[in-house]
Coordinates of C-alpha atoms in Angstrom, one line a residue:
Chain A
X22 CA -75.0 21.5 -20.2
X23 CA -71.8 23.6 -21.0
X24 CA -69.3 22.0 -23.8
X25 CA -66.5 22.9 -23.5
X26 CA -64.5 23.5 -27.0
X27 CA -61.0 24.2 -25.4
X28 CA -58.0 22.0 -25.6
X29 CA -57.8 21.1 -22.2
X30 CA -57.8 17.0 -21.6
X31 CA -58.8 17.1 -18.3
X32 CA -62.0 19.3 -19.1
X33 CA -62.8 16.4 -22.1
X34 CA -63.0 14.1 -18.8
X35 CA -65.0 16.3 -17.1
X36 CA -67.6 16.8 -19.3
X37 CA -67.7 12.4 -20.5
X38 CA -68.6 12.0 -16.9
X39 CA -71.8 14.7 -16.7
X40 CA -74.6 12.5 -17.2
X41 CA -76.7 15.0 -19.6
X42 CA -73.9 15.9 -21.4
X43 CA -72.4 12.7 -22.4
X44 CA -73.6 12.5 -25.9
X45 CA -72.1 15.3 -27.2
X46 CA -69.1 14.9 -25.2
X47 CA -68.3 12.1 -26.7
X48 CA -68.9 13.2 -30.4
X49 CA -66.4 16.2 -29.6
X50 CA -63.9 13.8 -28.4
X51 CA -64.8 11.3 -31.7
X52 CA -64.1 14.7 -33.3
X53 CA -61.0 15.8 -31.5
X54 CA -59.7 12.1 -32.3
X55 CA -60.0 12.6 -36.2
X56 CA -59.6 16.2 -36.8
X57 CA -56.9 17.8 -34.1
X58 CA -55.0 15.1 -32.8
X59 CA -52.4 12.8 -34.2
X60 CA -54.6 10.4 -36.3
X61 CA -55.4 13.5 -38.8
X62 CA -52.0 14.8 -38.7
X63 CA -51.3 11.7 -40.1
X64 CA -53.4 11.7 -42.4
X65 CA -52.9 15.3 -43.5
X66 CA -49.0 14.2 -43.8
X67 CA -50.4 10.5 -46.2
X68 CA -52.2 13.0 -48.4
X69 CA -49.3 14.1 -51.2
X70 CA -48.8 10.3 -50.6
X71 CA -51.8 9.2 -51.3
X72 CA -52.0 11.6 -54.5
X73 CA -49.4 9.9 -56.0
X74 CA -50.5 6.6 -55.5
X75 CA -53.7 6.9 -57.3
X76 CA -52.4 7.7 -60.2
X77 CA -50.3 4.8 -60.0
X78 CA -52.1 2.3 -58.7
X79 CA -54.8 3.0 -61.5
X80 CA -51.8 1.9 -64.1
X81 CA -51.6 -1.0 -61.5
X82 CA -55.7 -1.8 -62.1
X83 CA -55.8 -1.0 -66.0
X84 CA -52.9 -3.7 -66.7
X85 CA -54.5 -6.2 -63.9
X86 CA -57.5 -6.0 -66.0
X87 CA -55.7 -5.9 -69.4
X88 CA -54.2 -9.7 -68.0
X89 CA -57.7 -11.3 -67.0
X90 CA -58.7 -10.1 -63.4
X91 CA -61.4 -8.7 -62.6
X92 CA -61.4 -4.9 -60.7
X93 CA -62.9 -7.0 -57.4
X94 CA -59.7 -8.6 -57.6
X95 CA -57.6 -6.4 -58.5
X96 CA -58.7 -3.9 -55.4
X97 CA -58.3 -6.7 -53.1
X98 CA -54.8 -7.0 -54.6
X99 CA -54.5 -3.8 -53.7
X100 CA -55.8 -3.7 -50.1
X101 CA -54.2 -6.5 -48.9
X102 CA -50.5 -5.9 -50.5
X103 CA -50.3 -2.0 -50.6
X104 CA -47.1 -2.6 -52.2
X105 CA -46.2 -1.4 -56.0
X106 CA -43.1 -3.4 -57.0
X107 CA -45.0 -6.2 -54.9
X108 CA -47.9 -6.4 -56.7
X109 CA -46.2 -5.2 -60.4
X110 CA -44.6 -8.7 -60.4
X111 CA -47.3 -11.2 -58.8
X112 CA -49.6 -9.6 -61.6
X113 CA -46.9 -11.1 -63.7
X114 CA -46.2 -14.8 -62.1
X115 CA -50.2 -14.8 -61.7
X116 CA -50.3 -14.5 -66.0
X117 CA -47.4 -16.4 -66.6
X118 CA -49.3 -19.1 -64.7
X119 CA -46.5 -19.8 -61.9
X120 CA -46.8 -22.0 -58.9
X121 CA -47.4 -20.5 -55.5
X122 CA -43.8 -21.3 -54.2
X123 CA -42.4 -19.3 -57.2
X124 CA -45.1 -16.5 -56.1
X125 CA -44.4 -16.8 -52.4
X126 CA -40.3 -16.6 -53.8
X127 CA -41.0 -13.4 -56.2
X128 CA -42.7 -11.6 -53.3
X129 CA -39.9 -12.3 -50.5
X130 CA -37.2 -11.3 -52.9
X131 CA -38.7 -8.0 -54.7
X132 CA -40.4 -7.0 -51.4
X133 CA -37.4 -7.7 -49.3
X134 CA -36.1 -3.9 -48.6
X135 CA -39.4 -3.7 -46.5
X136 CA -37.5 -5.9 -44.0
X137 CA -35.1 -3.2 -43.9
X138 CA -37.4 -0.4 -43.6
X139 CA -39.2 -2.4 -40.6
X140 CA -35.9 -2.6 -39.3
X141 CA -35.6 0.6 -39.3
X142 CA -38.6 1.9 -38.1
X143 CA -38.6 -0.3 -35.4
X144 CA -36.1 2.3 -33.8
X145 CA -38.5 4.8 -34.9
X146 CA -41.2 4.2 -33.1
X147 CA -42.6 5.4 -29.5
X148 CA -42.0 3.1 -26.6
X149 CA -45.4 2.8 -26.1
X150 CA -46.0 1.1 -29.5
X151 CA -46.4 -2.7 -28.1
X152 CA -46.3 -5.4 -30.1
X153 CA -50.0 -5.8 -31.4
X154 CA -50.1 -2.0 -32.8
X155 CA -46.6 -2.8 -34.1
X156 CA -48.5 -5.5 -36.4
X157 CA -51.3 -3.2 -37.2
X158 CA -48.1 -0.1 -38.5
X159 CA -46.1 -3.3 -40.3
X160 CA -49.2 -3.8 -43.0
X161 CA -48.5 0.1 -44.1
X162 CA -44.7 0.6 -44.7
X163 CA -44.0 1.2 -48.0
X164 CA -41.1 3.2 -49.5
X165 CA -43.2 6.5 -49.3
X166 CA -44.9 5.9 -46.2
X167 CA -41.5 4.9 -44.5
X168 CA -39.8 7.9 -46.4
X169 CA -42.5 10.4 -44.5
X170 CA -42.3 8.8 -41.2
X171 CA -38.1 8.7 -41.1
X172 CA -38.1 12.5 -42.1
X173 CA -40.3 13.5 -38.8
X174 CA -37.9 14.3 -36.0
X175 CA -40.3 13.1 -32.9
X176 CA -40.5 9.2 -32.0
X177 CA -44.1 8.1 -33.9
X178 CA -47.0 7.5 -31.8
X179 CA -50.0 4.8 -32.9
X180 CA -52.2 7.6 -34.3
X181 CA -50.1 9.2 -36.2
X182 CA -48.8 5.9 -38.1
X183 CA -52.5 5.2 -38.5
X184 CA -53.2 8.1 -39.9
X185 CA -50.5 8.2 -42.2
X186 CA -51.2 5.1 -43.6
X187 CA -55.2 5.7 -44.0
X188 CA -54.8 7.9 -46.8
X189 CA -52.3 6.1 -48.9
X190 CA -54.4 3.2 -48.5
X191 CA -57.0 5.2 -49.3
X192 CA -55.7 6.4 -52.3
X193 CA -54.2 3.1 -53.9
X194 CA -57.2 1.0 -53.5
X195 CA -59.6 4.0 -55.1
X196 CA -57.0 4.7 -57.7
X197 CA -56.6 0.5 -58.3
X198 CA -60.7 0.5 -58.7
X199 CA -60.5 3.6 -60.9
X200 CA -58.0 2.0 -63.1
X201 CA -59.8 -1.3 -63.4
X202 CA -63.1 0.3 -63.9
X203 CA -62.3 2.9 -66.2
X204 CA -59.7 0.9 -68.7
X205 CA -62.1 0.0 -71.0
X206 CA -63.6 3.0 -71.3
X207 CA -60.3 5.1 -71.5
X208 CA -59.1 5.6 -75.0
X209 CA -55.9 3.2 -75.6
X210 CA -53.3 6.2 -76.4
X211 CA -54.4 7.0 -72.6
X212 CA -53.8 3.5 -71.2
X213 CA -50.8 3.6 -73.5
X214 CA -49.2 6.6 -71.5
X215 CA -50.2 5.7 -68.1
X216 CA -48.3 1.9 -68.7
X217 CA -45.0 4.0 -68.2
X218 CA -46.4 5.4 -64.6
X219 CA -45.0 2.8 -62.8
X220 CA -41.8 2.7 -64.3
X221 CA -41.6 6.5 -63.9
X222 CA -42.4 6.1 -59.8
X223 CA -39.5 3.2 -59.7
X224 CA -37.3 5.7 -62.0
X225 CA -38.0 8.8 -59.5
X226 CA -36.9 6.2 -56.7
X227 CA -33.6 5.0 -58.4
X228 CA -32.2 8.2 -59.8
X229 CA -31.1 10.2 -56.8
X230 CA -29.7 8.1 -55.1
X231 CA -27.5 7.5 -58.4
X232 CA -26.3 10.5 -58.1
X233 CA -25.2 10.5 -55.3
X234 CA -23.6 7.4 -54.7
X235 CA -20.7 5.6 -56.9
X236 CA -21.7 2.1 -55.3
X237 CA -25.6 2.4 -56.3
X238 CA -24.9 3.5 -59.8
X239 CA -22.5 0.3 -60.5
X240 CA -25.4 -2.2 -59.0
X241 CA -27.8 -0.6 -61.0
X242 CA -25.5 -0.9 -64.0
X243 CA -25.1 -4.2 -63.2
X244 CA -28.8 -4.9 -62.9
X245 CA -30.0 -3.4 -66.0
X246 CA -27.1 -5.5 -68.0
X247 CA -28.0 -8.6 -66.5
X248 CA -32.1 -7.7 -66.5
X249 CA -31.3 -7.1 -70.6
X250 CA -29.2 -9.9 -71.4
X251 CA -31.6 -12.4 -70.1
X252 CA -34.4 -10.7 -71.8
X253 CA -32.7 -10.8 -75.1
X254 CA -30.9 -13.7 -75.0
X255 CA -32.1 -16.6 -77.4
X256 CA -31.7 -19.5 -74.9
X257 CA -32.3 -17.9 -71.7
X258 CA -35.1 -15.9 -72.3
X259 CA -37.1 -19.2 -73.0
X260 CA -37.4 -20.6 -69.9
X261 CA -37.0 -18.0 -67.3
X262 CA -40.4 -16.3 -66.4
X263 CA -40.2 -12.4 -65.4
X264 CA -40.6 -13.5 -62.0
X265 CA -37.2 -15.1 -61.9
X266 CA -35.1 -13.0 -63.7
X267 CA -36.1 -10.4 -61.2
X268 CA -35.2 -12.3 -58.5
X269 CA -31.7 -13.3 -60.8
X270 CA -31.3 -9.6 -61.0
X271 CA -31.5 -8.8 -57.8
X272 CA -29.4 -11.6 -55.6
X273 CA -26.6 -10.9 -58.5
X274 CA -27.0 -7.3 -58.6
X275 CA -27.0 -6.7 -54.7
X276 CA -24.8 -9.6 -54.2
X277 CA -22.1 -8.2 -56.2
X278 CA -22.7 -4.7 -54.7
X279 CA -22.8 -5.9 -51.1
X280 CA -18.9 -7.4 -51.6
X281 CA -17.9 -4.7 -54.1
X282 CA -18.9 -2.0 -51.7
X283 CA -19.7 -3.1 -48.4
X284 CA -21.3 0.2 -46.1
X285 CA -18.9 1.6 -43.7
X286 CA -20.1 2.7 -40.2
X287 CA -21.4 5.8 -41.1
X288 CA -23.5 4.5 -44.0
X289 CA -25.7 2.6 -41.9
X290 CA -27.6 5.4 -40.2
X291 CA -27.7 3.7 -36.6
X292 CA -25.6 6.7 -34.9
X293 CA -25.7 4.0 -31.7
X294 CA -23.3 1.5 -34.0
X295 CA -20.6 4.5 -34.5
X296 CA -18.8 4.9 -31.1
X297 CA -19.0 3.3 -27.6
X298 CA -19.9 7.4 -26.4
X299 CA -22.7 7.9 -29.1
X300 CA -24.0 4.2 -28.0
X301 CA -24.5 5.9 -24.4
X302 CA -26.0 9.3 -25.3
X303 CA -28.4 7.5 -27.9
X304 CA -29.6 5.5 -25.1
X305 CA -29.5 8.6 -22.4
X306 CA -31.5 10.1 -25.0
X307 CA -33.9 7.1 -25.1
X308 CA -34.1 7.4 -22.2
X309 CA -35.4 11.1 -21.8
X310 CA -37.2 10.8 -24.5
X311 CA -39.5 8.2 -23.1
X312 CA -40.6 11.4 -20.9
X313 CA -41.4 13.0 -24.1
X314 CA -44.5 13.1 -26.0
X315 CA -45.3 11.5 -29.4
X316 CA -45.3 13.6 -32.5
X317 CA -48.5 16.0 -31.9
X318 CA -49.7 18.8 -34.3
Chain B
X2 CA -56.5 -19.9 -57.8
X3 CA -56.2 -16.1 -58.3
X4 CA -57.9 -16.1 -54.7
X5 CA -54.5 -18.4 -53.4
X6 CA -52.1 -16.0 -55.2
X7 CA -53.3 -13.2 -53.7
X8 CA -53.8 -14.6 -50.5
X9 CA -49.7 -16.0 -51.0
X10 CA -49.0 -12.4 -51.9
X11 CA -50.5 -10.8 -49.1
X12 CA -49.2 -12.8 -46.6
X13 CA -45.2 -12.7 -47.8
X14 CA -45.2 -9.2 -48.1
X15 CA -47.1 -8.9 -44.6
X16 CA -44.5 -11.0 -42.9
X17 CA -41.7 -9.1 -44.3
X18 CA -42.8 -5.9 -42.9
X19 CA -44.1 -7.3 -39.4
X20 CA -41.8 -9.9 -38.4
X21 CA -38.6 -6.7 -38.2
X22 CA -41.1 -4.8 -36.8
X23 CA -41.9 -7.0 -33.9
X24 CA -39.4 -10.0 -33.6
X25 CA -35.9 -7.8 -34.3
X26 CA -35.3 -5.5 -31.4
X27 CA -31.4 -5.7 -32.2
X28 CA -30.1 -4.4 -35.2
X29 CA -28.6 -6.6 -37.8
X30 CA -24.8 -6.3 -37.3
X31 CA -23.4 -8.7 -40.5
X32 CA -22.0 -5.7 -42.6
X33 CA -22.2 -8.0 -45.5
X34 CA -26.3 -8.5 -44.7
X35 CA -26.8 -4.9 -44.3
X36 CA -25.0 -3.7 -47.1
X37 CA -27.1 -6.5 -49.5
X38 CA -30.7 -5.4 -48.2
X39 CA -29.4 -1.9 -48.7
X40 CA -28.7 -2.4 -52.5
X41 CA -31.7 -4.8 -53.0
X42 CA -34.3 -1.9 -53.7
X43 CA -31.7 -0.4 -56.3
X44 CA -31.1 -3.8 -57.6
X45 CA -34.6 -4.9 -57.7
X46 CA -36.6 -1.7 -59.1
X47 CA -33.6 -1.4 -62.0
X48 CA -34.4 -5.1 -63.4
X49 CA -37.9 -4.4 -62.9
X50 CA -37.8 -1.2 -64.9
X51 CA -35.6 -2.0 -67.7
X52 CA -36.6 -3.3 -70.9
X53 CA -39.9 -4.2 -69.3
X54 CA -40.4 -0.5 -69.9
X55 CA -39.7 -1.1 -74.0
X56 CA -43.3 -3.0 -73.9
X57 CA -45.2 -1.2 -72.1
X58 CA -47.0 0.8 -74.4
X59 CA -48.2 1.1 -78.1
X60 CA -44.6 1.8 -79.2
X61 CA -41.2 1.3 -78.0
X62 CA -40.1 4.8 -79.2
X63 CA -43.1 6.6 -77.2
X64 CA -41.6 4.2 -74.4
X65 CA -38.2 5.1 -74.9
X66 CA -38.9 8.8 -74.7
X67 CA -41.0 8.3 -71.4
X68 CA -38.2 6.4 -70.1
X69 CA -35.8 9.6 -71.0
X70 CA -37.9 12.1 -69.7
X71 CA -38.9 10.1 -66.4
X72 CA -35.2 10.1 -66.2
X73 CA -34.2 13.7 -66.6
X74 CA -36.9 14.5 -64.3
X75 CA -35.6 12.2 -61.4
X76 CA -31.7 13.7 -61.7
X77 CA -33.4 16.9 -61.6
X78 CA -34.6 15.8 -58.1
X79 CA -38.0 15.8 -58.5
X80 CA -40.7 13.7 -56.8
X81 CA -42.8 10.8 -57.4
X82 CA -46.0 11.8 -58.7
X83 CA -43.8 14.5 -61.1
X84 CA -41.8 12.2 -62.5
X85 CA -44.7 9.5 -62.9
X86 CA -46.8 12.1 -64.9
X87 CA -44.0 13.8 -66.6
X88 CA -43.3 10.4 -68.4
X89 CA -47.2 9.6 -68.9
X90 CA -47.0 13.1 -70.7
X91 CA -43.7 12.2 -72.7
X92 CA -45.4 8.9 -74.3
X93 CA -48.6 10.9 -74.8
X94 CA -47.1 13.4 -76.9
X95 CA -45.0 11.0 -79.0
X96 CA -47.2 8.6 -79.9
X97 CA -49.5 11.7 -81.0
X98 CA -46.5 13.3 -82.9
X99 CA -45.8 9.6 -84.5
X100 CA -49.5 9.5 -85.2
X101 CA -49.1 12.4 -86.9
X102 CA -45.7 11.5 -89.1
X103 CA -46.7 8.6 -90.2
X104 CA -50.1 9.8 -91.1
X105 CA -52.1 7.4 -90.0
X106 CA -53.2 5.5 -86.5
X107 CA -50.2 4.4 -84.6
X108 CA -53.0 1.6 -83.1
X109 CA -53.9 -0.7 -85.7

């Protein structure tokens, strides 16, 4: 009838297989699963994450409710996109009463850096990420989420991505039901200050990079101009919903940027694209690494 | 038809972030591809921001200063959730400070 409490794997084994004991074996290994192990560092890791999400997202569910939805629907926004930017313009082809194809359009141009990210975390992840928990991490990589999970020096494990999408989920859908709930009890100089929360996350994500490169700060420039004069144009402005002149914005904006200022080699962060030599130590490395654990607390 | 829109929306941005994930083992090598995906989030988040911002509260000027102050806060390197708040607090404090100047309710 001994539990054992220590870390030891092989004693978790032991005690699954005594018959009397099973019960509580297997709550301690349920236990051991959320609290110790990988899942919950994840979490832990989603939690500042998650934080800043709510407060967001509940901007996100006061101006969904402000332009006719109801909160069901604008949590299951929420759950199902998990994407700011994302949903910040459907909400907007969805009142502007656009077609699908122009929704399906908005989505795959403002939510195309995601590609990018997938891209890039592909290279991230564990080898023993297969293909189905591949689709399972895909639904939770947003900006933060990827931001968190590039800045962790291990190859990512299944858990931990779990984990540290869990709370950021958590955290936008409750702060998206908050929003929707609450914004017709909240006084209207509140809703009035937390309209600019959105902008203020998009600001804190465009910034710094500004600073620090020339290239970045001249397709902004170039996207604000544009993103004004078709907004204050008298002919344009007529027919083009916000959807589109996103969209304009953007191809034009990153267009330009990509033959202005095309990334040299040591922009692109792939060390294995810079030499023939650091192609064969990144795949030595690979290599060993496969050896190697994933990220554990 | 809200149901469809959603439904549209969920499953673009879900194929954008699985099919890399699963389908792209190689890395994109067209400089020119790389270099636009890299400047689309730049692009995208600029136009979204910008003068959208102007009407998103009572008052352009309270919108204006949050747009300032969410500013400063991001060259001064600081994160998300600071930034957001810091200009939540920035449009709270001038539309109160307007209420006050103009002596009467900013919201008619």
């Amino acid at each position: 009838m001994i539990v054992r409490c220590g870390r030891n794997r092989s004693g978790t084994r032991a005690d699954i297989r005594a018959g009397p004991t099973v019960l509580p074996s297997l709550l301690i290994l349920i236990w051991r699963v959320f609290m110790e192990n990988r899942y919950m560092l994840g979490f832990r890791h989603g939690i500042p994450i998650a934080l800043g999400y709510f407060s967001v997202s509940m901007a996100f569910g006061i101006l969904a409710v402000a332009d006719g939805l109801s909160p069901w629907q604008a949590v299951l926004i929420s759950l199902t996109n998990l994407t700011s930017a994302g949903q910040f313009a459907g909400l907007s082809v969805i009142t502007a009463g656009g077609s699908l194809a122009e929704m399906a359009f908005t989505q795959l141009i403002v939510n195309l850096r995601y590609a990018l990210m997938s891209l890039s975390l592909s290279q991230k992840l564990h080898s023993s990420v297969g293909t189905l928990k591949r689709c399972v991490i895909a639904f939770g990589n947003t900006d933060e989420i990827f931001a968190v999970a590039s800045s962790q020096r291990q190859s990512l494990g299944f858990f931990y991505m779990l984990g540290l999408i869990s709370s950021p989920i958590l955290g936008w859908s409750a702060g998206t039901l908050t929003g929707a709930v609450a914004s017709t009890i909240l006084p209207i100089f509140i809703r009035s200050a937390l309209g600019v929360a959105l902008y203020g996350m998009f600001v804190a994500i465009v910034v710094p990079p500004m600073k620090r490169r020339h290239s970045i700060r001249v397709v902004v420039a170039i996207s604000l101009l544009l993103s004004t004069a078709l907004t204050y144009l008298p002919y344009l402005s007529s027919f083009l919903s916000s959807g589109t002149l996103i969209i304009l914005c953007t191809l034009a904006a990153a267009g330009l940027g990509a033959a202005l200022f095309p990334l040299k080699e040591e922009d692109m962060e792939d060390p294995a694209e810079a030499s023939p030599e650091a192609a064969s130590e990144e795949a030595q490395a690979a290599a060993s690494q496969k050896t190697e654990k994933e990220v554990t607390p | 038809m809200i149901y469809a829109y959603i439904a549209v929306m969920a499953l673009v941005t879900y194929l954008i972030r699985m099919l890399p994930l699963t389908l792209f083992q190689k890395k994109i090598r067209n400089v020119y591809i790389r270099s636009f995906l890299y400047y689309v989030p730049y692009a995208c988040l600029a136009a979204m921001t910008f003068p959208a911002i102007l009407s998103a509260t009572s008052s352009p000027i309270s919108a204006a200063v949050g747009l300032l102050v969410a500013v400063a806060l991001a060259l001064w390197e600081k994160g998300l959730l600071t930034v957001a708040v810091g200009a939540c607090a920035a449009v709270f404090l001038t539309e109160q400070v307007l209420t006050l100047f103009l002596h009467q309710p900013l919201f008619g």
